[in-house]
């Protein structure tokens, strides 16, 4: 790994000398992206278990609509910016971001905007050689009708699972982490923006605070790759600062005995435990500021 790093320094230095200027962040990212990544030995079950705990962007978007907040296109990343994403690292993050944005447009029945995001998603997926997992015709039909939300959620989840399995087989599972991280952060960004505009909405603040558990899972996933992927190492440092702010929030679980119910002739266990979130407005504001900074870095 040390030799690879030294090689990168030489390449970047030569480029800088030739152009008489310092290399841009995109140029450095492109060089890092070209390095062959050594895959860490991680059980697929471990990664899958963590991924399953992370809420779908569609689920978070549904929460926003249920809180009676209006659609605001300015929250979303411009679908025309795909030409700015010139490395697999940037493309994978952007694909996650656009996936969340698509879910947001769908919830609010903004069909024309949804089509723009679908086109960007298809383009990025093709560039990453995972376009075969996107049946754009089916997704387009579901995405332009909010009544098909359950079906869209199902196909989106199934798609990600298939993509994750494929990328692991191809020794490119680092891209799965980027897809996931980009999508989750975009969802948190949108919730944060809405919360900032609606300071009296306690439910939105609690939704942000509840992401503490997810934050820990995302950082854990990244930790598997920090030694083998320079891009993820850099991104992980930014997420670690966000995690520090989340750590100032305390979530206590109040255990209550489960009860049993018969639903459609089947015995179902009902979990009656509840969570108590200890936080203040300063905690939420600090988290929002970190989210805004990371998101700005991801999309630009």
Coordinates of C-alpha atoms in Angstrom, one line a residue:
X1 CA 0.0 0.0 0.0
X2 CA 2.9 2.3 0.8
X3 CA 4.4 1.8 -2.7
X4 CA 1.0 2.6 -4.3
X5 CA 0.8 5.8 -2.3
X6 CA 4.3 6.8 -3.3
X7 CA 3.4 6.1 -6.9
X8 CA 0.4 8.4 -6.6
X9 CA 2.5 11.2 -5.2
X10 CA 4.9 10.9 -8.1
X11 CA 2.1 10.9 -10.7
X12 CA 0.4 13.9 -9.1
X13 CA 3.7 15.8 -8.7
X14 CA 4.6 15.3 -12.4
X15 CA 1.1 16.5 -13.4
X16 CA 1.5 19.5 -11.3
X17 CA 5.0 20.4 -12.7
X18 CA 3.9 19.9 -16.3
X19 CA 0.9 22.2 -15.9
X20 CA 2.6 24.8 -13.7
X21 CA -0.2 24.6 -11.2
X22 CA -1.5 22.5 -8.4
X23 CA -3.7 19.5 -9.4
X24 CA -7.4 20.0 -8.8
X25 CA -9.4 17.8 -6.4
X26 CA -11.0 16.1 -9.4
X27 CA -7.6 15.3 -10.9
X28 CA -6.4 13.7 -7.7
X29 CA -9.7 11.8 -7.3
X30 CA -9.3 10.5 -10.8
X31 CA -5.8 9.2 -10.1
X32 CA -7.0 7.6 -6.9
X33 CA -9.9 6.1 -8.7
X34 CA -7.6 4.4 -11.2
X35 CA -5.7 2.5 -8.5
X36 CA -6.7 -1.2 -8.3
X37 CA -8.5 -1.7 -5.0
X38 CA -7.6 -4.7 -2.9
X39 CA -10.9 -6.0 -1.6
X40 CA -11.0 -6.6 2.2
X41 CA -12.1 -10.0 3.4
X42 CA -15.6 -9.3 4.7
X43 CA -18.4 -11.8 4.9
X44 CA -21.3 -10.9 2.6
X45 CA -23.7 -11.7 5.4
X46 CA -22.0 -9.0 7.6
X47 CA -22.4 -6.3 5.0
X48 CA -25.9 -7.4 4.1
X49 CA -27.0 -7.3 7.7
X50 CA -25.8 -3.8 8.1
X51 CA -27.3 -2.6 4.9
X52 CA -30.7 -4.0 5.9
X53 CA -30.8 -1.8 8.9
X54 CA -30.4 1.4 6.8
X55 CA -33.8 2.9 5.9
X56 CA -34.7 3.3 2.2
X57 CA -34.6 6.9 0.9
X58 CA -38.2 6.3 -0.1
X59 CA -39.2 5.6 3.5
X60 CA -37.6 8.9 4.6
X61 CA -39.3 10.7 1.7
X62 CA -42.7 9.3 2.8
X63 CA -42.1 10.6 6.3
X64 CA -41.5 14.1 4.9
X65 CA -44.8 14.1 3.0
X66 CA -46.7 12.8 6.0
X67 CA -45.3 15.8 8.0
X68 CA -47.2 18.1 5.6
X69 CA -44.1 19.7 4.2
X70 CA -44.3 21.0 0.6
X71 CA -42.2 19.8 -2.4
X72 CA -39.1 21.9 -2.9
X73 CA -37.0 21.2 -5.9
X74 CA -34.1 23.3 -4.6
X75 CA -33.3 20.6 -2.1
X76 CA -32.3 18.2 -4.9
X77 CA -29.1 17.8 -6.8
X78 CA -29.3 19.1 -10.4
X79 CA -29.8 16.0 -12.7
X80 CA -27.9 17.8 -15.4
X81 CA -24.7 17.7 -13.4
X82 CA -23.8 14.1 -14.3
X83 CA -21.0 15.3 -16.7
X84 CA -19.2 16.7 -13.6
X85 CA -18.8 13.2 -12.1
X86 CA -15.8 11.9 -13.9
X87 CA -14.6 9.0 -11.7
X88 CA -16.2 5.8 -10.5
X89 CA -16.0 7.3 -6.9
X90 CA -17.9 10.4 -7.9
X91 CA -20.4 8.5 -10.1
X92 CA -21.2 5.9 -7.4
X93 CA -21.9 8.6 -4.8
X94 CA -24.0 10.6 -7.3
X95 CA -26.0 7.5 -8.2
X96 CA -26.9 7.2 -4.5
X97 CA -27.8 10.8 -4.3
X98 CA -30.0 10.7 -7.4
X99 CA -31.7 7.6 -6.2
X100 CA -32.9 9.5 -3.1
X101 CA -33.9 12.5 -5.2
X102 CA -36.0 10.2 -7.4
X103 CA -37.8 8.9 -4.4
X104 CA -38.5 12.4 -3.2
X105 CA -40.0 13.4 -6.6
X106 CA -42.1 10.3 -6.6
X107 CA -43.6 10.9 -3.2
X108 CA -44.8 14.3 -4.3
X109 CA -45.9 13.1 -7.7
X110 CA -43.5 15.4 -9.6
X111 CA -43.5 13.2 -12.7
X112 CA -41.5 15.4 -15.0
X113 CA -38.7 15.8 -12.5
X114 CA -38.8 12.1 -11.8
X115 CA -38.1 11.4 -15.5
X116 CA -35.1 13.7 -15.4
X117 CA -33.6 11.8 -12.5
X118 CA -34.4 8.5 -14.1
X119 CA -32.3 9.5 -17.1
X120 CA -29.4 10.6 -15.0
X121 CA -29.6 7.3 -12.9
X122 CA -29.6 5.2 -16.1
X123 CA -26.6 7.1 -17.5
X124 CA -24.5 6.7 -14.3
X125 CA -25.5 3.1 -13.9
X126 CA -24.3 2.3 -17.4
X127 CA -21.0 4.1 -16.8
X128 CA -20.5 1.9 -13.7
X129 CA -21.4 -1.2 -15.7
X130 CA -24.5 -1.9 -13.5
X131 CA -27.1 -0.6 -16.0
X132 CA -28.4 -4.2 -16.5
X133 CA -30.0 -4.0 -13.0
X134 CA -32.2 -1.1 -13.9
X135 CA -35.3 -1.9 -15.9
X136 CA -36.0 1.7 -16.7
X137 CA -39.3 1.0 -18.4
X138 CA -40.7 -0.6 -15.2
X139 CA -39.2 1.9 -12.8
X140 CA -40.4 4.8 -15.0
X141 CA -44.0 3.4 -14.9
X142 CA -43.8 3.0 -11.1
X143 CA -42.0 6.3 -10.4
X144 CA -44.6 8.4 -12.2
X145 CA -47.4 7.1 -10.1
X146 CA -47.2 7.5 -6.3
X147 CA -49.9 4.8 -5.9
X148 CA -47.2 2.3 -6.9
X149 CA -45.0 3.3 -3.9
X150 CA -44.9 -0.1 -2.4
X151 CA -43.9 -1.7 -5.7
X152 CA -41.3 0.9 -6.3
X153 CA -39.8 0.4 -2.9
X154 CA -39.7 -3.3 -3.4
X155 CA -38.0 -3.1 -6.8
X156 CA -35.6 -0.5 -5.5
X157 CA -34.6 -2.6 -2.6
X158 CA -34.3 -5.7 -4.8
X159 CA -32.2 -3.8 -7.3
X160 CA -29.8 -2.7 -4.6
X161 CA -29.4 -6.2 -3.2
X162 CA -28.7 -7.5 -6.7
X163 CA -26.2 -4.7 -7.4
X164 CA -24.5 -5.3 -4.1
X165 CA -24.1 -9.0 -4.7
X166 CA -22.8 -8.4 -8.3
X167 CA -20.3 -5.8 -7.2
X168 CA -19.0 -8.1 -4.5
X169 CA -18.5 -10.8 -7.0
X170 CA -16.7 -8.4 -9.3
X171 CA -14.5 -7.3 -6.4
X172 CA -16.0 -3.8 -6.5
X173 CA -18.0 -3.8 -3.3
X174 CA -16.5 -0.5 -2.4
X175 CA -18.9 1.0 -4.9
X176 CA -21.8 -0.5 -3.0
X177 CA -20.7 1.4 0.1
X178 CA -20.5 4.7 -1.9
X179 CA -24.0 4.1 -3.4
X180 CA -25.4 3.5 0.0
X181 CA -23.6 6.4 1.7
X182 CA -24.6 8.9 -1.0
X183 CA -28.2 7.9 -0.9
X184 CA -28.4 8.0 2.9
X185 CA -26.6 11.3 3.2
X186 CA -28.9 12.9 0.6
X187 CA -31.9 11.7 2.5
X188 CA -30.5 13.2 5.7
X189 CA -29.7 16.4 3.9
X190 CA -33.3 16.8 2.6
X191 CA -34.7 16.1 6.1
X192 CA -32.2 18.6 7.6
X193 CA -33.2 21.3 5.1
X194 CA -36.9 20.7 5.8
X195 CA -36.3 20.7 9.5
X196 CA -34.4 24.0 9.3
X197 CA -37.4 25.6 7.6
X198 CA -39.8 24.1 10.1
X199 CA -38.1 24.6 13.5
X200 CA -41.1 23.7 15.5
X201 CA -41.5 20.3 14.0
X202 CA -40.2 17.9 16.7
X203 CA -40.8 14.8 14.6
X204 CA -38.3 16.0 12.0
X205 CA -35.7 16.7 14.7
X206 CA -36.3 13.2 16.1
X207 CA -35.9 11.7 12.7
X208 CA -32.5 13.4 12.3
X209 CA -31.5 12.2 15.8
X210 CA -32.6 8.6 15.1
X211 CA -30.0 8.5 12.3
X212 CA -27.3 8.1 15.0
X213 CA -27.7 4.4 14.8
X214 CA -27.5 4.4 11.0
X215 CA -24.5 6.8 11.2
X216 CA -22.6 4.2 13.2
X217 CA -23.4 1.5 10.6
X218 CA -22.3 3.6 7.7
X219 CA -19.0 4.5 9.4
X220 CA -18.5 0.8 10.2
X221 CA -19.0 -0.2 6.6
X222 CA -16.5 2.4 5.5
X223 CA -14.0 1.2 8.0
X224 CA -13.7 -2.0 6.1
X225 CA -12.3 -0.1 3.1
X226 CA -10.2 2.7 4.5
X227 CA -6.9 0.8 4.2
X228 CA -7.6 -0.4 0.6
X229 CA -9.5 2.6 -0.9
X230 CA -8.0 6.1 -0.7
X231 CA -11.2 7.7 -1.7
X232 CA -13.3 6.0 1.0
X233 CA -10.6 6.8 3.5
X234 CA -11.0 10.5 2.7
X235 CA -14.7 10.3 2.8
X236 CA -14.7 8.4 6.0
X237 CA -12.8 11.2 7.7
X238 CA -15.7 13.6 6.9
X239 CA -18.3 11.1 8.1
X240 CA -16.3 10.6 11.3
X241 CA -16.7 14.3 12.1
X242 CA -20.5 14.0 11.5
X243 CA -20.5 10.9 13.8
X244 CA -18.9 13.0 16.6
X245 CA -21.9 15.3 16.5
X246 CA -24.3 12.4 16.6
X247 CA -22.4 11.0 19.6
X248 CA -23.6 14.0 21.6
X249 CA -27.2 12.6 21.3
X250 CA -28.3 9.8 23.6
X251 CA -30.9 7.2 22.6
X252 CA -32.3 5.1 25.5
X253 CA -34.5 2.1 24.8
X254 CA -37.3 1.6 27.3
X255 CA -38.0 -2.1 27.3
X256 CA -41.6 -3.3 27.6
X257 CA -42.8 -6.9 27.4
X258 CA -43.9 -7.9 23.9
X259 CA -47.4 -9.0 23.3
X260 CA -48.9 -11.4 20.9
X261 CA -51.6 -10.8 18.3
X262 CA -53.4 -12.9 15.7
X263 CA -53.3 -11.2 12.3
X264 CA -54.9 -12.9 9.3
X265 CA -54.8 -16.2 11.2
X266 CA -51.1 -15.9 12.1
X267 CA -49.6 -15.3 15.5
X268 CA -47.5 -12.1 15.4
X269 CA -45.2 -10.8 18.1
X270 CA -45.6 -7.1 18.8
X271 CA -42.6 -5.2 20.1
X272 CA -43.8 -2.7 22.7
X273 CA -40.4 -1.2 23.6
X274 CA -39.9 2.5 22.9
X275 CA -37.0 4.8 22.5
X276 CA -36.2 8.0 24.4
X277 CA -34.1 10.5 22.6
X278 CA -32.1 13.0 24.6
X279 CA -31.0 16.0 22.5
X280 CA -31.3 19.7 22.1
X281 CA -31.6 22.2 19.2
X282 CA -27.8 22.9 19.3
X283 CA -27.2 19.2 18.6
X284 CA -29.5 19.2 15.6
X285 CA -28.0 22.4 14.2
X286 CA -24.4 21.0 14.5
X287 CA -25.5 17.8 12.7
X288 CA -27.2 19.8 9.9
X289 CA -24.1 21.9 9.4
X290 CA -21.9 18.9 9.0
X291 CA -24.4 17.3 6.7
X292 CA -24.5 20.4 4.5
X293 CA -20.7 20.5 4.3
X294 CA -20.3 16.8 3.3
X295 CA -23.1 17.0 0.8
X296 CA -21.5 20.0 -0.8
X297 CA -18.3 18.1 -1.2
X298 CA -20.1 15.1 -2.7
X299 CA -22.1 16.8 -5.4
X300 CA -19.5 19.4 -6.5

